[in-house]
Coordinates of C-alpha atoms in Angstrom, one line a residue:
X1 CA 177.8 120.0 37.3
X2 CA 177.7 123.9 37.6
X3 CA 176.6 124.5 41.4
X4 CA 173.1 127.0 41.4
X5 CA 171.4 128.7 43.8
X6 CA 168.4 125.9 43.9
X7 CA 170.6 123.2 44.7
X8 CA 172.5 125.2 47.6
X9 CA 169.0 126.0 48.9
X10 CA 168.0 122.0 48.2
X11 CA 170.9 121.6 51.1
X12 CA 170.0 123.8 53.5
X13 CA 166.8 122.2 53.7
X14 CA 167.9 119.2 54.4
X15 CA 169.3 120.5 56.7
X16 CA 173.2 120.1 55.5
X17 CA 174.2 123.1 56.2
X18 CA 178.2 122.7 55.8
X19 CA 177.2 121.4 52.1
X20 CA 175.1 124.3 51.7
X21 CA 177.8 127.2 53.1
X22 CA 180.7 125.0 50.8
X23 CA 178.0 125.7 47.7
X24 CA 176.7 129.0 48.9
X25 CA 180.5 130.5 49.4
X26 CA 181.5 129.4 45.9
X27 CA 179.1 131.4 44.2
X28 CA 179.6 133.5 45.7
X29 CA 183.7 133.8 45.0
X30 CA 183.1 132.1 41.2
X31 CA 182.4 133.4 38.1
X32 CA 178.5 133.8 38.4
X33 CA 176.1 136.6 37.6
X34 CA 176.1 139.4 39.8
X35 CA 172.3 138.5 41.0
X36 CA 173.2 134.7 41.7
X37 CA 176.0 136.2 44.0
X38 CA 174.4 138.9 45.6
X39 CA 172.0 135.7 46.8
X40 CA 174.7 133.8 47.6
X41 CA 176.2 136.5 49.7
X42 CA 172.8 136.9 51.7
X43 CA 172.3 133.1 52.0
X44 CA 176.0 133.5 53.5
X45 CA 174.7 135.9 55.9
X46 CA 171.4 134.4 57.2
X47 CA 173.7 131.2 57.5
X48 CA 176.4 133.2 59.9
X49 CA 173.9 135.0 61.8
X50 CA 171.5 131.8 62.5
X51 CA 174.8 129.7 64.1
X52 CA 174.0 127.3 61.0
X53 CA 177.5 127.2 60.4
X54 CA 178.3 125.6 64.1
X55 CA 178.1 129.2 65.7
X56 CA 177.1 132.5 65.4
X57 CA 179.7 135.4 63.6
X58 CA 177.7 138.8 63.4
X59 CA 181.1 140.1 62.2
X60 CA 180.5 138.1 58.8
X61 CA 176.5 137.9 58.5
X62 CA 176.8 142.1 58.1
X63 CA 179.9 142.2 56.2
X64 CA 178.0 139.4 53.8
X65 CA 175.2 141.3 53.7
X66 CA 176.8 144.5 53.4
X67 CA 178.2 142.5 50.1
X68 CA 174.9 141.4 49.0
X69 CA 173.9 145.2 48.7
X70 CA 176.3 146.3 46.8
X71 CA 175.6 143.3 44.5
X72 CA 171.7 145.3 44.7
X73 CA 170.5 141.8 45.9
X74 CA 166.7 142.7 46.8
X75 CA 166.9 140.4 49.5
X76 CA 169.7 142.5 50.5
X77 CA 168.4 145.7 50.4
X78 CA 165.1 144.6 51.7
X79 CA 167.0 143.6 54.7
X80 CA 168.1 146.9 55.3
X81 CA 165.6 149.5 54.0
X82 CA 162.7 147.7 55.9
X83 CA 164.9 149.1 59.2
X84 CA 164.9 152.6 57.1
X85 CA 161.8 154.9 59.0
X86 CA 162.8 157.4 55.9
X87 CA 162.8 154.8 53.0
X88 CA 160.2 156.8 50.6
X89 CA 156.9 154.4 50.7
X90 CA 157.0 154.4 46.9
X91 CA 160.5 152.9 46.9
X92 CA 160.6 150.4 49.9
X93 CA 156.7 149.0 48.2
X94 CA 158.8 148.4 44.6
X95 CA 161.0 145.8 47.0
X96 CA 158.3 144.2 48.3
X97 CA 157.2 143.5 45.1
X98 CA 160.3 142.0 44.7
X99 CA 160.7 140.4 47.4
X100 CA 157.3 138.6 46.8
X101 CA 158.2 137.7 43.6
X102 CA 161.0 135.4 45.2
X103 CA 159.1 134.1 48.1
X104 CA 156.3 133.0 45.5
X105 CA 158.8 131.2 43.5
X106 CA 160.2 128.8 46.5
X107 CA 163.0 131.1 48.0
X108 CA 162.7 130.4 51.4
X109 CA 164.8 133.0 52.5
X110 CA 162.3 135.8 50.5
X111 CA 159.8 133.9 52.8
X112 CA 161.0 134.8 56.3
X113 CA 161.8 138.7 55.2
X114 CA 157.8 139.0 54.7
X115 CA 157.0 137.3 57.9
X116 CA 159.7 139.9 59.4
X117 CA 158.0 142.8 58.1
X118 CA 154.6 141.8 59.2
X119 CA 155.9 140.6 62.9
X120 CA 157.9 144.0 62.9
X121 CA 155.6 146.3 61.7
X122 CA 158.4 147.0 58.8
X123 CA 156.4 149.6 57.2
X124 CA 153.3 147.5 58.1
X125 CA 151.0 147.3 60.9
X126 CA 152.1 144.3 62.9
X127 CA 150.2 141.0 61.6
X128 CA 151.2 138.2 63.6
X129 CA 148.8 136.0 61.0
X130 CA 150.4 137.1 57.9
X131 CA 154.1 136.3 59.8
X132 CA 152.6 132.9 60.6
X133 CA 151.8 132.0 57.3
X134 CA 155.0 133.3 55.5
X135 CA 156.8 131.4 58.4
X136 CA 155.5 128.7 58.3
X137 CA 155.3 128.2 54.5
X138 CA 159.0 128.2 54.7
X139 CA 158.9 125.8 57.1
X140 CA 156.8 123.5 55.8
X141 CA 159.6 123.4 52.9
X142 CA 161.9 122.3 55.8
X143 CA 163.6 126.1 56.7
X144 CA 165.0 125.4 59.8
X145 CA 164.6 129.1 61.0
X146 CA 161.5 129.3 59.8
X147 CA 160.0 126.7 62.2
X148 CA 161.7 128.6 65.1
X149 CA 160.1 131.8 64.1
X150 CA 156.9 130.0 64.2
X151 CA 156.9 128.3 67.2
X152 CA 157.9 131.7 69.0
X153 CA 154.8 132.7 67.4
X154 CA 152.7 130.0 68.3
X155 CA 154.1 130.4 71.7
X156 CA 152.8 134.2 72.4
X157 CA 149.8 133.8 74.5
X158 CA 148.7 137.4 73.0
X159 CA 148.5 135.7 69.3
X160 CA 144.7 134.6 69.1
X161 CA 145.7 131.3 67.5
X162 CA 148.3 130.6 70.5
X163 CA 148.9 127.3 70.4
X164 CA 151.8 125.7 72.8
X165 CA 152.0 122.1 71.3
X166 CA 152.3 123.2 67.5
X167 CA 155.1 125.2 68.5
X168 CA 156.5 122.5 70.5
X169 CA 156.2 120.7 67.2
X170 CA 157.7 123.4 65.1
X171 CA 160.6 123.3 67.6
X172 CA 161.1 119.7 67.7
X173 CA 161.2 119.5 63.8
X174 CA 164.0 121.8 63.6
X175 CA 165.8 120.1 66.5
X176 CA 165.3 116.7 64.8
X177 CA 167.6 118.6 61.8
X178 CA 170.3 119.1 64.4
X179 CA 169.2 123.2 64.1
X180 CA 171.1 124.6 67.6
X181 CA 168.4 127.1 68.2
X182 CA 165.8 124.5 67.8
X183 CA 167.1 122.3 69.9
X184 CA 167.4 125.4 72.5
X185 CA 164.1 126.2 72.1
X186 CA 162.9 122.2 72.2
X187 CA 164.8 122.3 75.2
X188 CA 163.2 125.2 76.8
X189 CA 159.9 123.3 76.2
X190 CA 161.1 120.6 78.1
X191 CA 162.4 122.5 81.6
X192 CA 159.1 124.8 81.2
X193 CA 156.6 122.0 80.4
X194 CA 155.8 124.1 77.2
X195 CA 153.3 122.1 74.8
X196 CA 154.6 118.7 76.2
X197 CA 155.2 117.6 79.6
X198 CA 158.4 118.9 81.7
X199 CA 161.0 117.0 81.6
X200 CA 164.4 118.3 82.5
X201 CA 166.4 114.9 81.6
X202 CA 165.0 115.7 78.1
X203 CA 165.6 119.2 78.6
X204 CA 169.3 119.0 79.4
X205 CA 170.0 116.5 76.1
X206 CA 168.6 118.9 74.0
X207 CA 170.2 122.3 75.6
X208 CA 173.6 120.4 75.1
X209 CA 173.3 119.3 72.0
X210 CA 172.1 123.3 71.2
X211 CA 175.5 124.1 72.7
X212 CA 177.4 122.4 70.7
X213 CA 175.4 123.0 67.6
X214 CA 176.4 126.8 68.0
X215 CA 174.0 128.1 70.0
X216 CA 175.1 131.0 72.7
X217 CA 171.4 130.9 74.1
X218 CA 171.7 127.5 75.3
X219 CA 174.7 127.9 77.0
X220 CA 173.6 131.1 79.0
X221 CA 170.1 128.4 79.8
X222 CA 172.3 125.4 81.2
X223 CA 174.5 128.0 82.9
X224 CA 171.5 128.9 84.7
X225 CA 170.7 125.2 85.2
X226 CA 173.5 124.3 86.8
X227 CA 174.1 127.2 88.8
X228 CA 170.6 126.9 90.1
X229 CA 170.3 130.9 89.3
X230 CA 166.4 131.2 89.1
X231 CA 165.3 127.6 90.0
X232 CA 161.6 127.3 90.1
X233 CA 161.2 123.7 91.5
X234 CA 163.2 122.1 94.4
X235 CA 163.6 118.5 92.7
X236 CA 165.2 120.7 90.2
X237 CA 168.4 121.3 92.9
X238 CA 169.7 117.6 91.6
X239 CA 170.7 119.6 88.3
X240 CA 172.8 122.0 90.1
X241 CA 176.9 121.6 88.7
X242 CA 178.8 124.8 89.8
X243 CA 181.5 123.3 87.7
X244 CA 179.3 122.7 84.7
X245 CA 177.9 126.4 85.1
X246 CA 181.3 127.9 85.1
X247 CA 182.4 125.7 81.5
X248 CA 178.8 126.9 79.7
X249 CA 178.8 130.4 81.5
X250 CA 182.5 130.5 79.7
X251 CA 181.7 129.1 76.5
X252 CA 178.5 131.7 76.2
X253 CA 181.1 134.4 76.8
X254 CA 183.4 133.3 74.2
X255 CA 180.7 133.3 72.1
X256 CA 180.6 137.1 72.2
X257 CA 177.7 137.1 75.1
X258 CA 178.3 140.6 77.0
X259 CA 176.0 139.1 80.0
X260 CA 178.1 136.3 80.1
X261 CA 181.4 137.9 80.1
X262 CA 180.2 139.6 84.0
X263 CA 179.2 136.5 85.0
X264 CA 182.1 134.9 84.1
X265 CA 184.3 137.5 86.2
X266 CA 181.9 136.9 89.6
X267 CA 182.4 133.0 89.1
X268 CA 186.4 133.7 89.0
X269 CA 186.3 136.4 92.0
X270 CA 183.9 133.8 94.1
X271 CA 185.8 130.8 92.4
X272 CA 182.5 129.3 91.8
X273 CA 183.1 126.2 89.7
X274 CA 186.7 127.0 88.9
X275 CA 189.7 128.1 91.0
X276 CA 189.5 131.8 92.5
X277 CA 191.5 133.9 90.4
X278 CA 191.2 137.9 90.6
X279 CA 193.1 138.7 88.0
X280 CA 190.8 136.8 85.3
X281 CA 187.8 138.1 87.1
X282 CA 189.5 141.6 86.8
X283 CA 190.2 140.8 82.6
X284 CA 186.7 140.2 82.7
X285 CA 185.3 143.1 84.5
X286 CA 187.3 145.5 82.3
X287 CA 186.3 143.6 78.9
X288 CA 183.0 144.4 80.2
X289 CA 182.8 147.6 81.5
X290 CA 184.7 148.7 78.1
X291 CA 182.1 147.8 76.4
X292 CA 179.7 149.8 78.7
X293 CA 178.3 147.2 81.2
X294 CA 178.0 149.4 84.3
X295 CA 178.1 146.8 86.4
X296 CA 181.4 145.4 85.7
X297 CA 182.4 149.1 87.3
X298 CA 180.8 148.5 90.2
X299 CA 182.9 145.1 90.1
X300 CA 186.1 146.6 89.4
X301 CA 185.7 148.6 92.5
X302 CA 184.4 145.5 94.7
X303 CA 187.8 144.1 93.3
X304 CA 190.0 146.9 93.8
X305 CA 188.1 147.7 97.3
X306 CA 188.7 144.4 99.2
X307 CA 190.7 141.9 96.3
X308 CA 193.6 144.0 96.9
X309 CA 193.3 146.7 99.7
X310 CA 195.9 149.0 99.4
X311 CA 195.6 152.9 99.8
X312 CA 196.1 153.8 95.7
X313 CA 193.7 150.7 94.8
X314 CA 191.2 151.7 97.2
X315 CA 191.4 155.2 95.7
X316 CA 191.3 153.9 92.4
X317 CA 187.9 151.1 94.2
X318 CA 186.1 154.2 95.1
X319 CA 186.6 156.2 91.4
X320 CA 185.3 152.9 89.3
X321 CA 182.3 153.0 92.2
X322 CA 181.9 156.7 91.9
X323 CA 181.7 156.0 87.8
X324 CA 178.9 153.2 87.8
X325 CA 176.8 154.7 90.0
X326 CA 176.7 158.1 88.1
X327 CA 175.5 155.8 85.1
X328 CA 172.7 154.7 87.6
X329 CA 174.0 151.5 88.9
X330 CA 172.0 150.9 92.1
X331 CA 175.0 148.4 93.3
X332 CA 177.4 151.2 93.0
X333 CA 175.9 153.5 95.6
X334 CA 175.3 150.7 97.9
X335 CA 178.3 149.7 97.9
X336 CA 179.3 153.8 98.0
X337 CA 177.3 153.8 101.0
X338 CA 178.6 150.5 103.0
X339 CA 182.5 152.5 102.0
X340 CA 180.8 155.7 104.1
X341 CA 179.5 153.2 106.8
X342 CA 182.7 151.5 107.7
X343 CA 185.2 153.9 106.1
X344 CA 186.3 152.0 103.2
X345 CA 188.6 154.0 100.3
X346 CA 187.0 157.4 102.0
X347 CA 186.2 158.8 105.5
X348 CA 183.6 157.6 107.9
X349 CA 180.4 159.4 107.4
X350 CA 177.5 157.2 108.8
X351 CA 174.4 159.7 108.6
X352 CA 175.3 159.7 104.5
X353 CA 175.6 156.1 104.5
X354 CA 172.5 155.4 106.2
X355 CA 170.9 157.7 104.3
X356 CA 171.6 156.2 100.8
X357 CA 171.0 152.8 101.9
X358 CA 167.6 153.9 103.2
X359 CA 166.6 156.0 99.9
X360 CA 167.5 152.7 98.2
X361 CA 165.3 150.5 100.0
X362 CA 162.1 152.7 100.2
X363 CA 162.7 154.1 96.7
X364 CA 163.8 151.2 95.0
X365 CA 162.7 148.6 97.0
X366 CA 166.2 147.1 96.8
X367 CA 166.5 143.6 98.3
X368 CA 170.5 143.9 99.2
X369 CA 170.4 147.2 100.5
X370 CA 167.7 146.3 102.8
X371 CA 169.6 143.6 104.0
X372 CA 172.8 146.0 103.9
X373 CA 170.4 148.0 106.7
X374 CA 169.8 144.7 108.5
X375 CA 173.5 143.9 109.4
X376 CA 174.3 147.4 110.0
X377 CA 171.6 147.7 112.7
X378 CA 172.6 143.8 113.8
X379 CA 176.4 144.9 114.1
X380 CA 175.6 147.7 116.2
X381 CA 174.1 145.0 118.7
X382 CA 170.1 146.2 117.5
X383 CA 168.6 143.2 116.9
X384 CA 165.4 144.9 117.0
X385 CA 165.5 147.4 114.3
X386 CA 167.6 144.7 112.2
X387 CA 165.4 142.1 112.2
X388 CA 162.4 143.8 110.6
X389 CA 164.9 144.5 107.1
X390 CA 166.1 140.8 107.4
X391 CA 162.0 140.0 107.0
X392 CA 161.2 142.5 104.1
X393 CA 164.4 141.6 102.0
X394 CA 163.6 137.8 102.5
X395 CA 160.1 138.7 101.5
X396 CA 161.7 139.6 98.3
X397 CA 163.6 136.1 98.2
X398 CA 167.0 137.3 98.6
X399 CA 169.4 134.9 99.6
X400 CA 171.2 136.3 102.3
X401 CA 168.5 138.1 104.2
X402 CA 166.9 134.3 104.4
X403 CA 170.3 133.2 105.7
X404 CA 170.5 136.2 108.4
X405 CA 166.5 135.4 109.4
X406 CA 167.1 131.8 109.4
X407 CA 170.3 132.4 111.7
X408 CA 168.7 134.7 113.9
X409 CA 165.7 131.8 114.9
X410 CA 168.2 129.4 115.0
X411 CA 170.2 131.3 117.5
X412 CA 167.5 133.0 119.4
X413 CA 168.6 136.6 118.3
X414 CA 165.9 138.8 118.7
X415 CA 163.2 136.2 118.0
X416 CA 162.2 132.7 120.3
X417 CA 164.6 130.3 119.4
X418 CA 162.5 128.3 116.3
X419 CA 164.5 125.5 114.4
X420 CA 161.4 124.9 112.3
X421 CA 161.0 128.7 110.5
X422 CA 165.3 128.8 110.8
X423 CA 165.7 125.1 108.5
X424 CA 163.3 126.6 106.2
X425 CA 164.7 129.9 106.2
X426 CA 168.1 128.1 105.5
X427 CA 167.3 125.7 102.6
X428 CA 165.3 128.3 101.1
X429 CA 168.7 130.4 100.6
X430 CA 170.6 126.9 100.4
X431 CA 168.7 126.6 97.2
X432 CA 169.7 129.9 95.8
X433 CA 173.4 129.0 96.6
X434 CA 174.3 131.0 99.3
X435 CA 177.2 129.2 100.9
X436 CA 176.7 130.0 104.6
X437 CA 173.5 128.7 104.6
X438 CA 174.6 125.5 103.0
X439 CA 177.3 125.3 105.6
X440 CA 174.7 125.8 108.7
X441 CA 172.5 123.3 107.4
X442 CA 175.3 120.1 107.2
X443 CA 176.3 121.3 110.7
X444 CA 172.7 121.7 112.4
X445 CA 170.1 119.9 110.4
X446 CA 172.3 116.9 108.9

């Protein structure tokens, strides 16, 4: 039986989406007319940039739809010219008509690009309504996508008809067809207490399943997880799997996630969940900062600063430094400034130090360089003036201020001795995985 466009979309909503690729790429290839492949080829694209082929490839969802233009699929061209501010209005309404045409005669696909242009305001006036109900028509034909474009609907607490546990649903439908960014969503539900109860057992199931259906999303979420990076509850610290982080922080990365790809390099230059190894942290950093993270310049400098200390890579610490923080990195000109403090790659100049450090916390209200102020003024024996940064960067919640404050009532420095404020002070940054902290508390509190 010749293979048609209806029964490759009869697949995909059934959610067998390597049938429906199989189909979808051989009309694509075959002999067919020039309109059945230019829908093929979009089909093909929505397919590669949704992960339903087991994981995302932008690299072929714009070259297919790059095809499906040049076959003058309307799909296609919708697609593109709804981006277009310039498209005459004339022109852009004659593919809408189009467009309609398709969605009214059961192409899902046709359905989603009108909810697009009225979430988008594609030559429209945003209409959250009208994307609701071109959404979830789709869905309701069993578009996987479609449901997860609902329920992020559904989920906005500025749509009038906000409703948590119909997008919950929505989610848990497309999870139930083994759709990775349902399942990431469903998850989400689950850790948040999002239209259901929260449940992170639940959660965890469904954000691994998402990684291993393709989606990059859930990866960077249980990479958070299991680092404990942003952990709202404390009965949530049971979760926490540095070794676990490291594999889906890695796997996100892979996956073409430039957020990830830092992260990565930090977990091998701390050797957090995997064995310390600078020179993979440094292939990291540069992969990163090539493609115009700033950060991963500030990194390359931490690296080349104190990784490997001698007089050309401190030179060469200080240039990366010098680089980020003219792109407005606030971590390179703290770090510029702790160089000036204690003479680092460049000569001692401690009123210029200060001085940055300072600008940065009243300007920017910057947690670390507060603290940075904190153990300068405790290093030069001044408890008194240190102690009242170590306050107003924990008041912020950062980690090693809370370990500094917790140390200081511990030990009596500056304050009464208090074991009470110093254990909470501790777990607090314990929590946030700062390693001192966990180290003081097995030693003192035990």
């Amino acid at each position: 039986m010749t293979d048609t466009i209806e029964q490759a979309q009869e697949l995909l909503l059934k959610g067998d989406f390597p049938a429906a690729l199989a189909m979808y790429t051989r009309l694509y290839k075959g002999p067919y007319s020039d309109e059945d492949r230019g829908t093929a080829a979009i089909m093909l694209a929505q397919m590669y940039a949704c992960g339903m082929t087991g994981e995302v490839n932008d690299k072929l969802a714009d070259d297919f739809l790059a095809k499906s233009v040049k076959l003058q699929s309307p799909l296609g061209l919708f697609m593109v010219e709804s981006k277009d501010p310039d498209i005459p209005s004339a022109d852009f309404e004659k593919l809408v008509k189009k467009v309609k045409k398709l969605a009214d005669k059961g192409n899902t696909f046709a359905m989603i690009e009108m909810g697009l242009m009225y979430e988008f305001g594609h030559h429209r006036r945003v209409n959250l309504k009208k994307a609701l109900e071109w959404y979830e028509k789709a869905a309701s034909l069993g578009h996987v996508d479609a449901m997860v474009r609902a329920g992020w609907i559904l989920e906005n607490e500025d749509f009038k008809e906000y409703d948590e546990h119909k997008a919950f649903l929505w989610y848990l439908k497309s999870a139930a067809m083994a759709y990775g960014n349902g399942e990431c969503q469903l998850g989400c539900c689950y850790r948040d207490g999002i239209g259901t109860e929260r449940d992170m057992s639940r959660a965890l199931i469904c954000l691994e399943k998402a990684a291993a259906h393709g989606s990059t999303e859930a990866a960077m979420v249980l990479y958070e997880i299991y680092s404990g990076e942003g952990m709202e509850y404390e009965e949530d610290s049971r979760f926490r799997d540095k070794e676990k982080s490291f594999t889906y922080l890695k796997l996100a990365a892979q996956r073409g996630e430039g957020e990830a790809l830092l992260r990565l390099g930090q977990m091998y230059y701390k050797g957090e969940g995997t064995k310390a190894d600078s020179e993979k942290a440094e292939q990291c950093y540069r992969k990163a900062w090539d493609a115009g993270n700033t950060v991963a310049g500030t990194m390359l400098g931490l690296i080349n600063i104190y990784g490997k200390g001698d007089p050309e890579s401190m030179k060469k610490g200080i240039s990366y430094l010098s680089q980020a923080s003219q792109e407005g990195d606030n971590d390179a000109f703290r770090e510029l400034a702790l160089c000036m403090l204690y003479g680092r790659g460049v000569d001692i100049n401690e009123e210029l130090g200060l001085k940055v450090l300072e600008n940065l916390a009243e300007e920017e209200n910057e947690p670390l360089s507060i603290t940075a102020l904190g153990n300068w003024y405790m290093n030069q024996k001044d408890p008194e003036k240190a102690l009242p940064y170590f306050r107003q960067a924990a008041d912020l919640g950062e980690p090693n201020a809370e370990f500094a404050l917790g140390f200081c009532y511990l030990s009596g420095t500056g304050v009464p001795r208090n074991l009470r404020k110093a254990q909470e002070l501790l777990q607090r940054a314990a929590m946030k995985g700062q390693a001192e902290a966990e180290k003081v508390l097995r030693t003192h509190f035990s």
